[in-house]
Amino acid sequence: MKCIILAAGYATRMYPLTENFPKPLLKVKGKPIIDWLIDDLETKGYISEYIVVSNHKFLDSFKNWKESNIKANKITVIDDGSTENDNRLGAVRDIQFAVETQNIVEDIVVLAGDNLLDFSLNDFVEYFYKKNGSCVMRHFESSIPKLQKTGVADIDEDDHVLEMEEKPAVPKTNWAIPPFYIYKKEDLSKIAEGIAIGCPTDAPGNFLSWLCKNTAVYAMKMPGVRYDIGSIDGYEDIKINYKGIN
């Protein structure tokens, strides 16, 4: 299994802090956000390679980070070629770019590189192996404004994703879908297929909306909390209050 970490965004909402530095490399409790994700997955050894998708602007920052990382031999940094927010590829095309340029033919974990969790991602991997199908995570969200800013899914009693909508004006359920996915190797070819028929490529949830109508997708209930670092104030709060993985 390989892990693709999406880190090609420009985090414009956090300027000037991220104007010349990538958000996934901001430090929390002494280490970069991205290292919290990798260090957690490393505890069980499920991942053979971490593929970090950078934009061209921040490529050198990620290369320098890799060179100083004790797990450098398992990390590959790739450049999606974008140079600013206006010409970014979008999350779905970045996944496709990683799969095609790295010739990936095995199951993949896909993570947003600017999020933190207080539970282990290994729980998610084990859920995937149990279900033997592409998977997402879900959490109950009572706030309508927050649901309108994320993916929202309809889930049956067997954890099947029946339907998903990205950033719905009128959410149909309270199940929010954060940007953490595991795609079965047999579903990788569907990425290009979805894009070819017009699937939006900005948010990764757009592809999932299409995928769940074409193959079985399961949604694991999150056993803890996800921290989305979307503002400078939020980052400062997490630096103080994040307790790590339980």
mmCIF file of N, CA and C in Angstrom, residues 11-85:
data_model
loop_
_atom_site.group_PDB
_atom_site.id
_atom_site.type_symbol
_atom_site.label_atom_id
_atom_site.label_comp_id
_atom_site.label_asym_id
_atom_site.label_seq_id
_atom_site.Cartn_x
_atom_site.Cartn_y
_atom_site.Cartn_z
ATOM 1 N N ALA A 11 -2.893 27.707 0.437
ATOM 2 C CA ALA A 11 -3.326 28.183 1.763
ATOM 3 C C ALA A 11 -3.461 29.700 1.811
ATOM 4 N N THR A 12 -4.167 30.268 0.842
ATOM 5 C CA THR A 12 -4.273 31.725 0.760
ATOM 6 C C THR A 12 -4.996 32.341 1.956
ATOM 7 N N ARG A 13 -5.850 31.555 2.612
ATOM 8 C CA ARG A 13 -6.555 32.077 3.791
ATOM 9 C C ARG A 13 -5.625 32.299 4.972
ATOM 10 N N MET A 14 -4.406 31.777 4.882
ATOM 11 C CA MET A 14 -3.458 31.927 5.990
ATOM 12 C C MET A 14 -2.289 32.852 5.651
ATOM 13 N N TYR A 15 -2.436 33.628 4.575
ATOM 14 C CA TYR A 15 -1.415 34.641 4.275
ATOM 15 C C TYR A 15 -1.370 35.668 5.401
ATOM 16 N N PRO A 16 -0.213 36.214 5.765
ATOM 17 C CA PRO A 16 1.094 36.054 5.108
ATOM 18 C C PRO A 16 1.903 34.851 5.602
ATOM 19 N N LEU A 17 1.375 34.105 6.581
ATOM 20 C CA LEU A 17 2.131 32.996 7.167
ATOM 21 C C LEU A 17 2.527 31.960 6.125
ATOM 22 N N THR A 18 1.627 31.695 5.181
ATOM 23 C CA THR A 18 1.891 30.648 4.187
ATOM 24 C C THR A 18 2.153 31.209 2.789
ATOM 25 N N GLU A 19 2.421 32.494 2.709
ATOM 26 C CA GLU A 19 2.642 33.099 1.390
ATOM 27 C C GLU A 19 3.893 32.553 0.726
ATOM 28 N N ASN A 20 4.899 32.246 1.537
ATOM 29 C CA ASN A 20 6.159 31.731 1.000
ATOM 30 C C ASN A 20 6.605 30.456 1.706
ATOM 31 N N PHE A 21 5.639 29.754 2.317
ATOM 32 C CA PHE A 21 5.974 28.526 3.038
ATOM 33 C C PHE A 21 4.745 27.622 3.048
ATOM 34 N N PRO A 22 4.910 26.327 2.768
ATOM 35 C CA PRO A 22 3.757 25.431 2.659
ATOM 36 C C PRO A 22 3.132 25.093 4.014
ATOM 37 N N LYS A 23 1.812 25.110 4.054
ATOM 38 C CA LYS A 23 1.101 24.841 5.309
ATOM 39 C C LYS A 23 1.426 23.481 5.917
ATOM 40 N N PRO A 24 1.560 22.394 5.125
ATOM 41 C CA PRO A 24 1.848 21.092 5.752
ATOM 42 C C PRO A 24 3.171 21.038 6.509
ATOM 43 N N LEU A 25 4.066 21.991 6.255
ATOM 44 C CA LEU A 25 5.350 22.000 6.958
ATOM 45 C C LEU A 25 5.360 22.917 8.182
ATOM 46 N N LEU A 26 4.237 23.601 8.451
ATOM 47 C CA LEU A 26 4.147 24.374 9.685
ATOM 48 C C LEU A 26 4.239 23.424 10.872
ATOM 49 N N LYS A 27 4.888 23.862 11.931
ATOM 50 C CA LYS A 27 5.128 22.965 13.056
ATOM 51 C C LYS A 27 4.043 23.058 14.127
ATOM 52 N N VAL A 28 3.713 21.902 14.674
ATOM 53 C CA VAL A 28 2.822 21.783 15.821
ATOM 54 C C VAL A 28 3.522 20.884 16.829
ATOM 55 N N LYS A 29 3.712 21.378 18.032
ATOM 56 C CA LYS A 29 4.411 20.632 19.078
ATOM 57 C C LYS A 29 5.790 20.160 18.614
ATOM 58 N N GLY A 30 6.462 21.027 17.869
ATOM 59 C CA GLY A 30 7.855 20.759 17.521
ATOM 60 C C GLY A 30 8.104 20.000 16.232
ATOM 61 N N LYS A 31 7.052 19.578 15.509
ATOM 62 C CA LYS A 31 7.315 18.906 14.237
ATOM 63 C C LYS A 31 6.253 19.280 13.210
ATOM 64 N N PRO A 32 6.606 19.208 11.923
ATOM 65 C CA PRO A 32 5.675 19.599 10.869
ATOM 66 C C PRO A 32 4.385 18.788 10.904
ATOM 67 N N ILE A 33 3.295 19.427 10.483
ATOM 68 C CA ILE A 33 1.993 18.756 10.444
ATOM 69 C C ILE A 33 2.089 17.446 9.670
ATOM 70 N N ILE A 34 2.754 17.459 8.529
ATOM 71 C CA ILE A 34 2.844 16.277 7.679
ATOM 72 C C ILE A 34 3.538 15.116 8.391
ATOM 73 N N ASP A 35 4.472 15.428 9.288
ATOM 74 C CA ASP A 35 5.179 14.374 10.020
ATOM 75 C C ASP A 35 4.284 13.675 11.035
ATOM 76 N N TRP A 36 3.297 14.390 11.561
ATOM 77 C CA TRP A 36 2.351 13.736 12.462
ATOM 78 C C TRP A 36 1.619 12.616 11.722
ATOM 79 N N LEU A 37 1.246 12.856 10.474
ATOM 80 C CA LEU A 37 0.539 11.855 9.680
ATOM 81 C C LEU A 37 1.447 10.671 9.345
ATOM 82 N N ILE A 38 2.649 10.966 8.877
ATOM 83 C CA ILE A 38 3.571 9.905 8.482
ATOM 84 C C ILE A 38 4.029 9.091 9.687
ATOM 85 N N ASP A 39 4.405 9.754 10.763
ATOM 86 C CA ASP A 39 4.892 9.038 11.950
ATOM 87 C C ASP A 39 3.832 8.092 12.502
ATOM 88 N N ASP A 40 2.576 8.521 12.433
ATOM 89 C CA ASP A 40 1.491 7.656 12.902
ATOM 90 C C ASP A 40 1.399 6.398 12.042
ATOM 91 N N LEU A 41 1.338 6.553 10.720
ATOM 92 C CA LEU A 41 1.221 5.406 9.834
ATOM 93 C C LEU A 41 2.428 4.477 9.935
ATOM 94 N N GLU A 42 3.570 5.022 10.230
ATOM 95 C CA GLU A 42 4.780 4.205 10.323
ATOM 96 C C GLU A 42 4.747 3.210 11.480
ATOM 97 N N THR A 43 3.917 3.458 12.487
ATOM 98 C CA THR A 43 3.900 2.582 13.659
ATOM 99 C C THR A 43 3.427 1.166 13.336
ATOM 100 N N LYS A 44 2.656 0.998 12.268
ATOM 101 C CA LYS A 44 2.179 -0.339 11.897
ATOM 102 C C LYS A 44 2.840 -0.884 10.628
ATOM 103 N N GLY A 45 3.518 -0.029 9.895
ATOM 104 C CA GLY A 45 4.258 -0.493 8.732
ATOM 105 C C GLY A 45 3.431 -0.886 7.523
ATOM 106 N N TYR A 46 2.213 -0.355 7.415
ATOM 107 C CA TYR A 46 1.363 -0.694 6.277
ATOM 108 C C TYR A 46 1.821 -0.032 4.976
ATOM 109 N N ILE A 47 2.519 1.100 5.090
ATOM 110 C CA ILE A 47 2.831 1.923 3.916
ATOM 111 C C ILE A 47 4.254 1.670 3.425
ATOM 112 N N SER A 48 4.385 1.384 2.130
ATOM 113 C CA SER A 48 5.707 1.141 1.549
ATOM 114 C C SER A 48 6.362 2.418 1.041
ATOM 115 N N GLU A 49 5.540 3.436 0.706
ATOM 116 C CA GLU A 49 6.082 4.687 0.160
ATOM 117 C C GLU A 49 5.090 5.823 0.394
ATOM 118 N N TYR A 50 5.635 6.984 0.743
ATOM 119 C CA TYR A 50 4.839 8.200 0.913
ATOM 120 C C TYR A 50 5.145 9.121 -0.263
ATOM 121 N N ILE A 51 4.129 9.447 -1.050
ATOM 122 C CA ILE A 51 4.305 10.299 -2.218
ATOM 123 C C ILE A 51 3.664 11.646 -1.918
ATOM 124 N N VAL A 52 4.481 12.668 -1.785
ATOM 125 C CA VAL A 52 4.014 14.002 -1.439
ATOM 126 C C VAL A 52 3.879 14.822 -2.717
ATOM 127 N N VAL A 53 2.664 15.266 -3.008
ATOM 128 C CA VAL A 53 2.419 16.074 -4.208
ATOM 129 C C VAL A 53 2.537 17.544 -3.837
ATOM 130 N N SER A 54 3.580 18.178 -4.327
ATOM 131 C CA SER A 54 3.825 19.599 -4.087
ATOM 132 C C SER A 54 3.484 20.404 -5.330
ATOM 133 N N ASN A 55 3.298 21.706 -5.145
ATOM 134 C CA ASN A 55 3.286 22.595 -6.307
ATOM 135 C C ASN A 55 4.730 23.005 -6.599
ATOM 136 N N HIS A 56 4.929 23.698 -7.721
ATOM 137 C CA HIS A 56 6.296 24.077 -8.092
ATOM 138 C C HIS A 56 6.857 25.155 -7.151
ATOM 139 N N LYS A 57 6.008 26.037 -6.677
ATOM 140 C CA LYS A 57 6.459 27.129 -5.816
ATOM 141 C C LYS A 57 7.124 26.617 -4.549
ATOM 142 N N PHE A 58 6.554 25.560 -3.950
ATOM 143 C CA PHE A 58 7.055 25.080 -2.664
ATOM 144 C C PHE A 58 7.877 23.801 -2.781
ATOM 145 N N LEU A 59 8.263 23.448 -4.008
ATOM 146 C CA LEU A 59 8.992 22.200 -4.221
ATOM 147 C C LEU A 59 10.275 22.129 -3.407
ATOM 148 N N ASP A 60 11.065 23.194 -3.412
ATOM 149 C CA ASP A 60 12.331 23.171 -2.683
ATOM 150 C C ASP A 60 12.119 23.015 -1.179
ATOM 151 N N SER A 61 11.052 23.613 -0.659
ATOM 152 C CA SER A 61 10.765 23.465 0.776
ATOM 153 C C SER A 61 10.516 22.003 1.121
ATOM 154 N N PHE A 62 9.757 21.311 0.281
ATOM 155 C CA PHE A 62 9.488 19.899 0.552
ATOM 156 C C PHE A 62 10.721 19.035 0.319
ATOM 157 N N LYS A 63 11.537 19.379 -0.663
ATOM 158 C CA LYS A 63 12.771 18.617 -0.875
ATOM 159 C C LYS A 63 13.719 18.773 0.315
ATOM 160 N N ASN A 64 13.831 19.973 0.838
ATOM 161 C CA ASN A 64 14.679 20.190 2.015
ATOM 162 C C ASN A 64 14.142 19.439 3.229
ATOM 163 N N TRP A 65 12.819 19.447 3.373
ATOM 164 C CA TRP A 65 12.204 18.694 4.470
ATOM 165 C C TRP A 65 12.518 17.210 4.338
ATOM 166 N N LYS A 66 12.388 16.682 3.142
ATOM 167 C CA LYS A 66 12.671 15.258 2.932
ATOM 168 C C LYS A 66 14.116 14.920 3.270
ATOM 169 N N GLU A 67 15.040 15.751 2.827
ATOM 170 C CA GLU A 67 16.462 15.464 3.040
ATOM 171 C C GLU A 67 16.823 15.372 4.514
ATOM 172 N N SER A 68 16.086 16.089 5.354
ATOM 173 C CA SER A 68 16.382 16.073 6.787
ATOM 174 C C SER A 68 15.532 15.059 7.551
ATOM 175 N N ASN A 69 14.699 14.313 6.831
ATOM 176 C CA ASN A 69 13.772 13.375 7.469
ATOM 177 C C ASN A 69 14.413 11.996 7.580
ATOM 178 N N ILE A 70 14.282 11.366 8.731
ATOM 179 C CA ILE A 70 14.895 10.052 8.928
ATOM 180 C C ILE A 70 14.225 8.975 8.074
ATOM 181 N N LYS A 71 13.058 9.276 7.545
ATOM 182 C CA LYS A 71 12.355 8.328 6.676
ATOM 183 C C LYS A 71 12.491 8.715 5.202
ATOM 184 N N ALA A 72 13.530 9.462 4.864
ATOM 185 C CA ALA A 72 13.698 10.001 3.509
ATOM 186 C C ALA A 72 13.665 8.916 2.438
ATOM 187 N N ASN A 73 14.155 7.721 2.749
ATOM 188 C CA ASN A 73 14.200 6.659 1.745
ATOM 189 C C ASN A 73 12.806 6.135 1.377
ATOM 190 N N LYS A 74 11.796 6.480 2.185
ATOM 191 C CA LYS A 74 10.420 6.051 1.890
ATOM 192 C C LYS A 74 9.562 7.200 1.364
ATOM 193 N N ILE A 75 10.164 8.390 1.191
ATOM 194 C CA ILE A 75 9.409 9.572 0.781
ATOM 195 C C ILE A 75 9.809 9.987 -0.635
ATOM 196 N N THR A 76 8.809 10.228 -1.467
ATOM 197 C CA THR A 76 9.024 10.756 -2.811
ATOM 198 C C THR A 76 8.255 12.066 -2.929
ATOM 199 N N VAL A 77 8.930 13.124 -3.338
ATOM 200 C CA VAL A 77 8.293 14.429 -3.528
ATOM 201 C C VAL A 77 8.166 14.675 -5.028
ATOM 202 N N ILE A 78 6.949 14.979 -5.480
ATOM 203 C CA ILE A 78 6.735 15.233 -6.899
ATOM 204 C C ILE A 78 6.122 16.622 -7.091
ATOM 205 N N ASP A 79 6.400 17.208 -8.243
ATOM 206 C CA ASP A 79 6.006 18.578 -8.585
ATOM 207 C C ASP A 79 4.856 18.548 -9.580
ATOM 208 N N ASP A 80 3.688 19.077 -9.184
ATOM 209 C CA ASP A 80 2.545 19.056 -10.114
ATOM 210 C C ASP A 80 2.596 20.186 -11.134
ATOM 211 N N GLY A 81 3.616 21.065 -11.029
ATOM 212 C CA GLY A 81 3.844 22.084 -12.042
ATOM 213 C C GLY A 81 3.114 23.397 -11.846
ATOM 214 N N SER A 82 2.174 23.457 -10.903
ATOM 215 C CA SER A 82 1.447 24.715 -10.704
ATOM 216 C C SER A 82 2.327 25.730 -9.989
ATOM 217 N N THR A 83 2.045 27.001 -10.212
ATOM 218 C CA THR A 83 2.890 28.054 -9.648
ATOM 219 C C THR A 83 2.141 29.056 -8.787
ATOM 220 N N GLU A 84 0.801 29.010 -8.854
ATOM 221 C CA GLU A 84 -0.003 29.922 -8.056
ATOM 222 C C GLU A 84 -1.406 29.354 -7.910
ATOM 223 N N ASN A 85 -2.182 29.954 -7.037
ATOM 224 C CA ASN A 85 -3.505 29.426 -6.753
ATOM 225 C C ASN A 85 -4.393 29.362 -7.998
#
